Each structure stands twice: as C-alpha cells, then as structure tokens.
Amino acid sequence: MDLTLQVWRQAGPNAPGRLVDYPVKDISPDMSFLEMLDIVNEGLNAQGIEPIAFDHDCREGICGMCGLMINGLAHGPQLGTATCQLHMRKFKDGDTIVIEPWKAAGFPIVRDLAVDRSTFDRIIEAGGFITVPTGSASDANLTLVPKEVADWSMDAAACIGCGACVAACPNSAAQLFTAAKIAHLSLLPQGQPERWTRVEAMVDKMEEFFGSCTNHGECETACPKEISIDFIALMNKDYMKAKFKNRRLVSQTG
Amino acid sequence: MAVTESPAKGRRRFWLLDLYGSAVGKKWAMALSGIGLLGFVVAHMIGNLHMYEGAAEMNEYGEYLRIIGGPILPHTVFLWLIRLPLLAAFLIHIHAAYALTITNNHATIDKYKQPREWLAASYASRTMRWSGVIVLLFVAWHLADLTLGWVNPDFISGEPFHNTVVSLSNVGIAALYIVANIALGMHIFHGAWSLFQSIGVNNPRFNRWRRWFAQALATVIVIGNISFPVMILTGVVG
Amino acid sequence: MVLELDAKIPEGDLDTLWEKHKFDMKLVNPNNKRKFDIIVVGTGLAGASAAASLAELGYKVKAFTYHDSPRRAHSIAAQGGINAAKNYHGDGDSVFRLFYDTVKGGDYRSREENVYRLAEVSLNIIDQATAQGVPFAREYGGKLDNRSFGGAQVSRTFYARGQTGQQLLLGAYQSLARVVGLGQVEMHTRTEMLDVVVKDGRAVGIVTRNLITGEIESHSAHAVVLATGGYSNVYYLSTNAMACNATAIWRAHRRGAAFANPCYTQIHPTCIPSAEEFQSKLTLMSESLRNDGRIWVSKKAGDDRKANEIPESERDYYLERRYPAFGNLVPRDVASRNAEAMINEGKGVGPLKNGVYLDFADSIKRLGIDTIRERYGNLFEMYERITDENPYEVPMRIYPAPHYTMGGLWVDYHLMTNIPGLYAIGEANFSDHGANRLGASALMQGLADGYFVLPYTIGDYLAGMLGDPVVPTDDAAFTEVESEVTGRTNHWLSINGTRSADYFHRELGKIMIAHCGMSRNEAGLKQALIEIPALYEEFKKDVKVLGSAETFNQSLENVQRVDDYFQLAELMCLDALNREESCGGHYREESQTEDGEALRNDDDFAYVAAWEWTGDPGKAELTKEPLDFKNVKLSQRSYK
C-alpha cells in the first residue's frame, strides 16, 4: 500500500517543530507500524536526511517505551494496543497518517517523536512502592491475599507507564497512571501500612506536573492495557481520607 | 536510618484547606457543591410545578417559602438559611472550576495539530466550562428577572405567577430560558455522573446506574424547566 | 599470556557452603558503607535489585540506564514465571532438586556451587517480591499459586498472569525508585555506558554518553557492576528488545575481562515466525502454550494444504512421536532443533514455510474454549494482532528464535570478573545456566544476583579499600578513555558511506543464524569466520550515519552497538568451533547419537571456555576453567 505520512519533526527540546510530509510506497499490511517507520527511516538515511527519532524498544507491547499520536488517537486506531503492536492492515491504501509525539507540559519533547516521561518516575519515587528493605521479608505464604484482590491488584499493576493516558487527556492529567499504581499497592494487604502516605505523596507529586481529571474517560480507551478509571475513583476516595485521618493512629486499620 | 522515613513531612494546615489546595480536593469541592446545587435545581423545578395549578397556588407557594419555620423563625430567615449555603456552594463551584481550568491550561501547553478523535469524551463533558458559563450568566439574568425584577417588564413583588408569565410571554426571553436550560441539562448530564468518580463512589455493582442516574436527572430537569416557557408561549399557562 | 582464573569457590559441603561463606567474608561497618561509591550499569531485574539493595545497605550508588526510565528494561517482557524451591505444593520439590534440575538442564556445564546458591536464595526472592507487592497469582484460599513449567516435574513456578517479568521488574524498580527519592541513588537515565576505566588492574569507573546532549562523561567509583543483559541481538532477529546490546560487557572484555562460553545461546521454540525481510524482531509467546498445544507438521514435504484440510492421519506430531515421555514439553533446545529439522525437510508451514503448527483444537475440545481463553487469552490476542489469524480456529504457527544467552562475562563465586572491582550480574554473566537455561530461571537468577548475592560479596572486596578515595575523573586513566570514546563516536559520523547500520546488522544476523544458530558444524563455522570479518570490513568503510554527536541521535547509538556485535559474533563462532561437542543450546552436528540427539563429551569439554581479548576478535585466547561435579552424576540427557 502507498501512504502519505505527516510526521512531527523537531530538532531538539527547544527547537520549533512542524509537520513534514513523507510519501511512503509499497508498505505491506503485515508490517507493524514501527517497522513501517523503520523503512521510512532507512529511506531518509539513504537520501541524507536524518531519520525520524522515535522511542521504542521491546516491540511486544510491554515496555511502554513506544507511544505515538496517530491520526489524533493515542497509540492509533486499534484499542487496547500499544503502537508497536499496531499493524498496517488497520490502514487503507492511499491514507494520510498524521504522526505526532505525546504533547503535554509534563512530557517535554526530546526530539521529533521522542518525549521525556521522567515525571512518571518522580511520581513513583514519591510513594509508588512498599518499603521492604532487601532481606526483611517473611515467608510469602504468611500473607494471605484473596484471589479476587490479587486479580484486581494485577489489573491495576498491568500499567506499562507509556503515557498514553496523559497524551489522550484533554487536560494532560496523569490520573490513570497514578491511580493504577496506588491501587495496585493499596489493594494488597502488604500495601496497607503506607496506604495513606502513599496516596497523598503521589497525588501531590502528580499535580506538580499534570492537569486535573474531568472524568472524560479518554485515558481508559487510550490505555493499551485497558486499565479502568474505577481506580481513579478509588484514588480520589483514599486521597480525601488520607487528608482527614490522623495517620499516626489509623495507619494500620484501613 | 533515613531509609524508612515517611514521604510526607512537615506541619499540616487545617485538613479541609489542605485538601482544597490540591486539584483532587477541588474536584471533591466541585462534586459536593454540585450535589447541593443539583438538589436546589430539582427542588426548584418541582416547586415551580405549582405554575400548573394556577396563580393562587403558585403565589401561595412563593409566600410559603418566606414563612417556613415560623412562627419560631422570623420572616425569610429560613429562606436565607437555604440561600446562603447555596450561594457558598455556587461560589466554591465557580472558584474550583476556574482554578482547575488554570491548572489544566498550564498542563497542556501545546495542542495537537491533528484534531483529536474522541472515543470516550462526550460533547457534554468537553463543553462543561462553556455550559457552566452559560448557566452562570443565565442565573444572573434569572435573578434580575424574577427575584429582583430589574429586567422584568412588569414586576410585582409577591406575585411570581404573574412575573413569570409576563417575562416568558416574550419569545426572545423564552428562547433564552430554553437555551440556558439545555446548557444546564448538558452540564448535569456529565456532572451528575462525574461527581461519583470525583468522590470515589464506585462499585462495579452499580456503576451502570451512575450513567442512568445522570441521564435521567438531566432529562427530567430539562423537560420540567423547558415546559414553563413552552406552555406559557403556547398559552396553556397564563 | 594465559589468564589466571580463580573462581574462589569456598571449600565445604554444598548445603552449608554459602551460609558459611557469608560468615567468612569481610564486612563493611554500616557507618563506613557511605564512604564507598558503587556504579551499577543497567537497571533491569539484576541491576535495579542490586542498586536498591546496595543503597539500602548504605552504599552510595550511581545507577545508569540508556532507557528513559529503569522500568523499561527487557526483563519486563518475561512472561512465564519464576522458579523457587518453596515446595508449597508438597510435590517433592527441594533446594537440592531445583539445583539438580538446573545443573542437569544446563547439560552439566555450570558450577555446582553457584547453582546450589541460586536454588537456595530462590526462596528469599519469592518472599521479597511478595512483600514488595508483586501480585502473584493466588489460589482461592489466598496462598500463592504455582504451575509447572518448561519440562519440570514439580510445580515450582510462581507467576503473575503472563506478565511475571513485568511485575518483578516493577517491584525492583519501585524499590529503586524509593531510594532514588531518598537521595541514596543517583539515577542517570538516557545515559549509555561506552567504556570501563581500569587503573592499576582495578575497575575504577566508566565513561558514558548522555544520549540527549551527546556529552561524554566520566564516573568514578570503588566498584563497577555490569547488569546489562544478554546479546541475542547479535542475530538481528531475536526476542530481545531493539536496544538490547552487548556494548557494556564487550567493552569490559576489551579492557581485560574474560568472556565465558559465548557460543551458548538459547533458541526459544515458541516465537511467531517472521513474515518478511522488513521484520524488526521476533515476538516470543510464553512456553506455557506447550502445556496445552500440540506441535505438528504435515507428513508430506511441500504440503500446500491449509492446516484444517490436512487429515489427522497425515499429520506428524513429531515431538510426541520421538519423545513419548515428555512429548510437547521437551526442553527448549530439543523442541527448537526438531522444529528446524522439520523445516529443513521442507515440511515448514505458513506462507514462507518457516514455521510449525501449535494446535489447540484438542485442548479446546477437552477443556472447552473458556478454559483455554482464561489460560492463554492474552497470548492468543497478541498472536492475532500480529498475524491476523485467530488461533482459536486455526493452529498457531511457531518458530524458534534466539532468546537468551547463557554465555557472558566470566565471574567468580563472588560474581566478580577477573578485573578486580568489576562485577557482572544477571544475564550479563555466564555463571548459573551452563549450556542451557531452564524456563522460569532467568528471572530467578537476575534477582538472586541482585538482591541476595552481590550485596554480600561486594563487601568482601570493598572492605579492603576502606579509606581509599575514588580515582578522580581528571586522572589520566579517565581522560584517555574519554578521548578514545569521543574519537570513536565522532569517527562513525565521518565515514559517510552508503548503507545504514541496520543493513549490516541484518546481514550479520543472517550469517549468525545460518552458521552459529540452532545447529552448528565445523565447515559452517569456518565459513562464518571468513564472512563475518569480510562484512565487518565493509561495514567500517560503507556505513552511513547522519546527524551530529551533540544531539539525540539513535543511528549513532545503534552503529556503535553493531560494531561491537561484529567482534562478538566472531568470538561466538570461535568458541562454537572450539567446542567439539553438543551440549544444551550448542549443538554440533559432528557430535550426535545414532538417533540424532545431542552427544556431550565430558572427557574433553567439561570446562568453562574463558576467552581473553588480544586486539583481534578472531584471535582471542582461550583459558579453561575445569568443572568438577561432586554432587550430581553426569548423565546423557534423555527425554524419550
């Protein structure tokens, strides 16, 4: 198939950016979207034009490195799929495809389609963990976790940190990312001792970089792991409780 | 050892202020004030159904609102006990919305060149700030029209039936009421669902009902409120 | 020059060896730990767990990753699970059995003592990970669930859906994030290590390139830990992530670290076959699929019929036929080699005739479609996304792909390379898997090294350096390496040839998979040793890299990695040529039994082949570390 790409090119973090047209020929529908970009880059390199920079790594939909805004949709038209698992058979011969990077104040552009998502690391550093110094754990089966709880926690833990939720949100909010991590840890018995400090610290850190939630639900549909906005509700509830409670007294009681 | 130190430190403000200082807290404030305002909108609409009973009943209802609680409470005191918290809720709702809009504008410095394709966000959810502004302007007009009488063509204090009919007999004014109530309906359509998320009322067992509730509420409010100008224009009431 | 390789294996009984050794090692007083700087390169399972644990102990840690976040490392892609000898199911598992299985699975080419320690600490890993909040699968009573995996006779594999690697990595990453947040680890993201600095025979630091600004920087420390993973990407098409590379370990090798058993590569049997030339990587599907899928090809070569049109009587379930005891669950190397043999006989399936069928029709009939969906739903979806075929209706097509490299930097019992102060952990070292790795053991080894081995053993080295300052980065040792790295980086931009680094990488991969892939022979390896240097020469003259060294430049990152692959590829072939026996992932056609199974030669090859850099990749020098088996009886593996 033949396509026209309109790709965001930006030489560096502070350089101006613009959409540049690239005609592409003979693309096989079995190619993945990123392999299509590989071919475009191979062609650009041969012509002496610097290849398009884009983040990608595992190409199995799990590392969370890739992420492109494709025709106004985060990760493109196939739901529940990261960009690397999107295949060209989802497009038609003659299509024009607009490819842009994630755009949010919290994700400054590094170059072309690559962005800096280290703000996500800052959120995790603020409280997205269970404090358990190596070697201090007791036997794993001493802590019982009902299967439903483990499953629900796993639903949240499936987040790959790609940033599509932020990219898709009209407010550039990172609620789904933050809520998923909070829920993953706070649903489990192991996560209870730090439950209130965690939600407070992570939300406060999140708000330094990202917008607020207007409950559009765009994040949920953009998420390649289809993480539910139910977790955002859980976070909102816990955040209020965390502010209200005297944590020193109630940290153990939920 | 510092390794196990808690991430949250420092002296804390009064918890409600602390909560309101955050965006999540402001959403709580919007949701809770929204619930209050919704309650008012529903009661207001139901009360106004007295219009269909005729001028005497309507005027009696209007007068009764001022004497509730009497003879213990002086005239209109109860009404003000309702009005003041309502006013506070209204101001909080507006302030939080304004502050969150500023926050969101800071977070979204750069827009996409390609128009977004919305998958989940409804027209109502994306236009909350505009439907909100329309409702705000309308409320100002509405107070000036039927409470204070400043813009009413023939305002008679204590005769709400008459005041309403003379105002809404004008096609332009009636159209204004209809448009504003559709905006209000859209605002409620998203808001009455959204508030559950904001305050964390979420349970897979009844999550579907949250949507139905919001849709039903918006529909009832819009139909109820729009019926007044329509019925007055068509001469059924008046 | 012949290397002095002392594995420093303590004397004593296997079951008390590590415990006793932990007592014998020197300790660093808690208040003195902050006086030591440690560099950890790589933040996958091994690197993140090590950096977090070392920082918790009080050491000053600098961690490096070329990713934008430590959470991206390719450990994240491991699907199946992690082994531990917990015996929660009372099915006869024990530390000794896990040890025994691992040594046997590795075809008796690993150190008993290392493997026993691995089996021992496997218990702690599960405890640690569970406490961190890793949402392992549970039974209805709330206890941890297990499954059997990769041919093991007991249920000892812990798992978190099909995302065990992701969850374990996130656990380690979160622990690391905590100490980063507390300021105990200095985290350098998008920073690639390009060389090791050695002074007076000790590793004293590294030289890195900031991938965003292009700045070349030196970092000094008392010890350097490499946790940079494996090198399967030398084959171009592999299950590794695109950026996985050998640069860190290869540069260490060039600075004097011995490279052990480079030819031991694991080819994973259940990957999605490539569709065309443009394919950039192969996608692995969990081996657990083999629990319920049946592998077959048509009995007739060149059969063009669709799978559903081939009647049962004309199908060859070749694994079930040849290995009645293990059937479809034979170890990875056996499954892979048999698939290759079928394809070489012209029985391959799919448009390119490069796969074999993995058929779930019988299981769907037996267990119902819902059970299959529950077990493998996400894998089936992934398969459908990639191939556009529905595996509930037509059999999957699978083909083996390079997946894991058992070889790596030579390390002693302390996980230290032969350069004092330079450590290698996780897949980057060679230590525990011998010639073949068992399923669900990679996660176990990475975390064992990072959480429970290195943090102890590194103290023994550091204790002797108390009071010594780090070598300043303006020392000649650093500035020389820095200018070498700068020169190398700029050199690639000046060639201005005609072809991209990817082109050469693809061509190199073709040579490697043909001659140093699933089965190898003398003629092929010798051929490869002619073709690789020739292609390398062409690469050095004709590669085209655009842009500048002062910006984010992915082509420039890539070309240096490909450069290192060329040299490593030669060493792999050299090692494969030297090892005239078949063992584990290394199958020499000259060494097989009458019915075509791998034939080991314990008399001549029961050793670790440690190679030393001489300046010419084709002329590396070999030192042998003999392997001594006191606790397991060497036997020919048989899965009949």
PDB file of C-alpha atoms in Angstrom, chain C residues 160-252:
ATOM      1  CA  ALA C 160       1.632 -13.075  37.712  1.00  0.00           C
ATOM      2  CA  ARG C 161      -0.652 -13.679  34.730  1.00  0.00           C
ATOM      3  CA  GLY C 162       1.511 -13.651  31.612  1.00  0.00           C
ATOM      4  CA  GLN C 163       3.460 -10.685  32.947  1.00  0.00           C
ATOM      5  CA  THR C 164       5.693 -12.106  35.637  1.00  0.00           C
ATOM      6  CA  GLY C 165       8.799 -10.349  34.368  1.00  0.00           C
ATOM      7  CA  GLN C 166       6.970  -7.055  34.280  1.00  0.00           C
ATOM      8  CA  GLN C 167       5.715  -7.388  37.832  1.00  0.00           C
ATOM      9  CA  LEU C 168       9.058  -8.495  39.240  1.00  0.00           C
ATOM     10  CA  LEU C 169      10.812  -5.686  37.409  1.00  0.00           C
ATOM     11  CA  LEU C 170       8.294  -3.166  38.686  1.00  0.00           C
ATOM     12  CA  GLY C 171       8.896  -4.496  42.201  1.00  0.00           C
ATOM     13  CA  ALA C 172      12.632  -3.957  41.831  1.00  0.00           C
ATOM     14  CA  TYR C 173      12.094  -0.648  40.048  1.00  0.00           C
ATOM     15  CA  GLN C 174       9.842   0.599  42.838  1.00  0.00           C
ATOM     16  CA  SER C 175      12.424  -0.351  45.444  1.00  0.00           C
ATOM     17  CA  LEU C 176      14.984   1.508  43.390  1.00  0.00           C
ATOM     18  CA  ALA C 177      12.661   4.489  42.956  1.00  0.00           C
ATOM     19  CA  ARG C 178      12.249   4.662  46.717  1.00  0.00           C
ATOM     20  CA  VAL C 179      15.970   5.020  47.360  1.00  0.00           C
ATOM     21  CA  VAL C 180      16.329   7.393  44.413  1.00  0.00           C
ATOM     22  CA  GLY C 181      13.636   9.539  46.000  1.00  0.00           C
ATOM     23  CA  LEU C 182      15.540   9.460  49.276  1.00  0.00           C
ATOM     24  CA  GLY C 183      18.684  10.600  47.506  1.00  0.00           C
ATOM     25  CA  GLN C 184      20.628   7.416  48.144  1.00  0.00           C
ATOM     26  CA  VAL C 185      20.935   6.507  44.487  1.00  0.00           C
ATOM     27  CA  GLU C 186      21.930   8.963  41.813  1.00  0.00           C
ATOM     28  CA  MET C 187      19.953   7.866  38.785  1.00  0.00           C
ATOM     29  CA  HIS C 188      21.243   8.570  35.294  1.00  0.00           C
ATOM     30  CA  THR C 189      18.648   7.823  32.626  1.00  0.00           C
ATOM     31  CA  ARG C 190      19.219   8.017  28.876  1.00  0.00           C
ATOM     32  CA  THR C 191      22.896   7.544  29.601  1.00  0.00           C
ATOM     33  CA  GLU C 192      24.798   4.774  27.873  1.00  0.00           C
ATOM     34  CA  MET C 193      27.996   3.292  29.194  1.00  0.00           C
ATOM     35  CA  LEU C 194      30.579   3.200  26.415  1.00  0.00           C
ATOM     36  CA  ASP C 195      33.679   2.045  28.275  1.00  0.00           C
ATOM     37  CA  VAL C 196      35.121   0.802  31.532  1.00  0.00           C
ATOM     38  CA  VAL C 197      38.078   2.549  33.098  1.00  0.00           C
ATOM     39  CA  VAL C 198      40.746   0.297  34.566  1.00  0.00           C
ATOM     40  CA  LYS C 199      43.643   1.659  36.565  1.00  0.00           C
ATOM     41  CA  ASP C 200      46.422  -0.447  38.092  1.00  0.00           C
ATOM     42  CA  GLY C 201      44.443  -3.553  37.256  1.00  0.00           C
ATOM     43  CA  ARG C 202      41.269  -2.438  39.069  1.00  0.00           C
ATOM     44  CA  ALA C 203      37.992  -1.166  37.685  1.00  0.00           C
ATOM     45  CA  VAL C 204      37.715   2.437  38.838  1.00  0.00           C
ATOM     46  CA  GLY C 205      34.850   3.846  36.809  1.00  0.00           C
ATOM     47  CA  ILE C 206      33.059   4.153  33.499  1.00  0.00           C
ATOM     48  CA  VAL C 207      32.741   6.561  30.617  1.00  0.00           C
ATOM     49  CA  THR C 208      29.232   7.320  29.412  1.00  0.00           C
ATOM     50  CA  ARG C 209      27.419   9.244  26.728  1.00  0.00           C
ATOM     51  CA  ASN C 210      24.395  11.328  27.585  1.00  0.00           C
ATOM     52  CA  LEU C 211      22.028  10.252  24.839  1.00  0.00           C
ATOM     53  CA  ILE C 212      20.170  13.549  24.776  1.00  0.00           C
ATOM     54  CA  THR C 213      23.021  16.040  24.791  1.00  0.00           C
ATOM     55  CA  GLY C 214      25.742  13.746  23.491  1.00  0.00           C
ATOM     56  CA  GLU C 215      28.018  14.729  26.335  1.00  0.00           C
ATOM     57  CA  ILE C 216      30.785  12.223  27.113  1.00  0.00           C
ATOM     58  CA  GLU C 217      31.239  11.966  30.876  1.00  0.00           C
ATOM     59  CA  SER C 218      33.386  10.044  33.343  1.00  0.00           C
ATOM     60  CA  HIS C 219      32.087   8.493  36.543  1.00  0.00           C
ATOM     61  CA  SER C 220      34.370   7.237  39.239  1.00  0.00           C
ATOM     62  CA  ALA C 221      33.673   4.590  41.893  1.00  0.00           C
ATOM     63  CA  HIS C 222      35.206   1.936  44.121  1.00  0.00           C
ATOM     64  CA  ALA C 223      33.463  -0.819  42.220  1.00  0.00           C
ATOM     65  CA  VAL C 224      31.570  -1.170  38.959  1.00  0.00           C
ATOM     66  CA  VAL C 225      28.679  -3.585  38.499  1.00  0.00           C
ATOM     67  CA  LEU C 226      27.553  -4.510  34.996  1.00  0.00           C
ATOM     68  CA  ALA C 227      23.959  -5.700  34.788  1.00  0.00           C
ATOM     69  CA  THR C 228      23.467  -5.092  31.113  1.00  0.00           C
ATOM     70  CA  GLY C 229      21.803  -8.280  29.961  1.00  0.00           C
ATOM     71  CA  GLY C 230      22.452 -10.644  27.097  1.00  0.00           C
ATOM     72  CA  TYR C 231      23.481 -10.414  23.490  1.00  0.00           C
ATOM     73  CA  SER C 232      20.911 -12.363  21.458  1.00  0.00           C
ATOM     74  CA  ASN C 233      20.515  -9.304  19.261  1.00  0.00           C
ATOM     75  CA  VAL C 234      23.731 -10.320  17.560  1.00  0.00           C
ATOM     76  CA  TYR C 235      21.348 -12.443  15.445  1.00  0.00           C
ATOM     77  CA  TYR C 236      19.439  -9.279  14.479  1.00  0.00           C
ATOM     78  CA  LEU C 237      16.121 -11.124  14.674  1.00  0.00           C
ATOM     79  CA  SER C 238      15.669 -12.251  18.242  1.00  0.00           C
ATOM     80  CA  THR C 239      13.166 -11.930  21.036  1.00  0.00           C
ATOM     81  CA  ASN C 240      15.264  -9.229  22.667  1.00  0.00           C
ATOM     82  CA  ALA C 241      14.216  -5.611  22.677  1.00  0.00           C
ATOM     83  CA  MET C 242      15.584  -3.426  19.905  1.00  0.00           C
ATOM     84  CA  ALA C 243      18.084  -1.623  22.108  1.00  0.00           C
ATOM     85  CA  CYS C 244      19.440  -4.665  23.977  1.00  0.00           C
ATOM     86  CA  ASN C 245      23.144  -4.744  23.252  1.00  0.00           C
ATOM     87  CA  ALA C 246      26.485  -6.181  24.194  1.00  0.00           C
ATOM     88  CA  THR C 247      28.402  -2.919  24.355  1.00  0.00           C
ATOM     89  CA  ALA C 248      28.949  -2.752  28.100  1.00  0.00           C
ATOM     90  CA  ILE C 249      30.180  -6.312  28.500  1.00  0.00           C
ATOM     91  CA  TRP C 250      32.097  -6.182  25.252  1.00  0.00           C
ATOM     92  CA  ARG C 251      33.935  -3.009  26.241  1.00  0.00           C
ATOM     93  CA  ALA C 252      34.718  -4.644  29.581  1.00  0.00           C
TER      94      ALA C 252
END
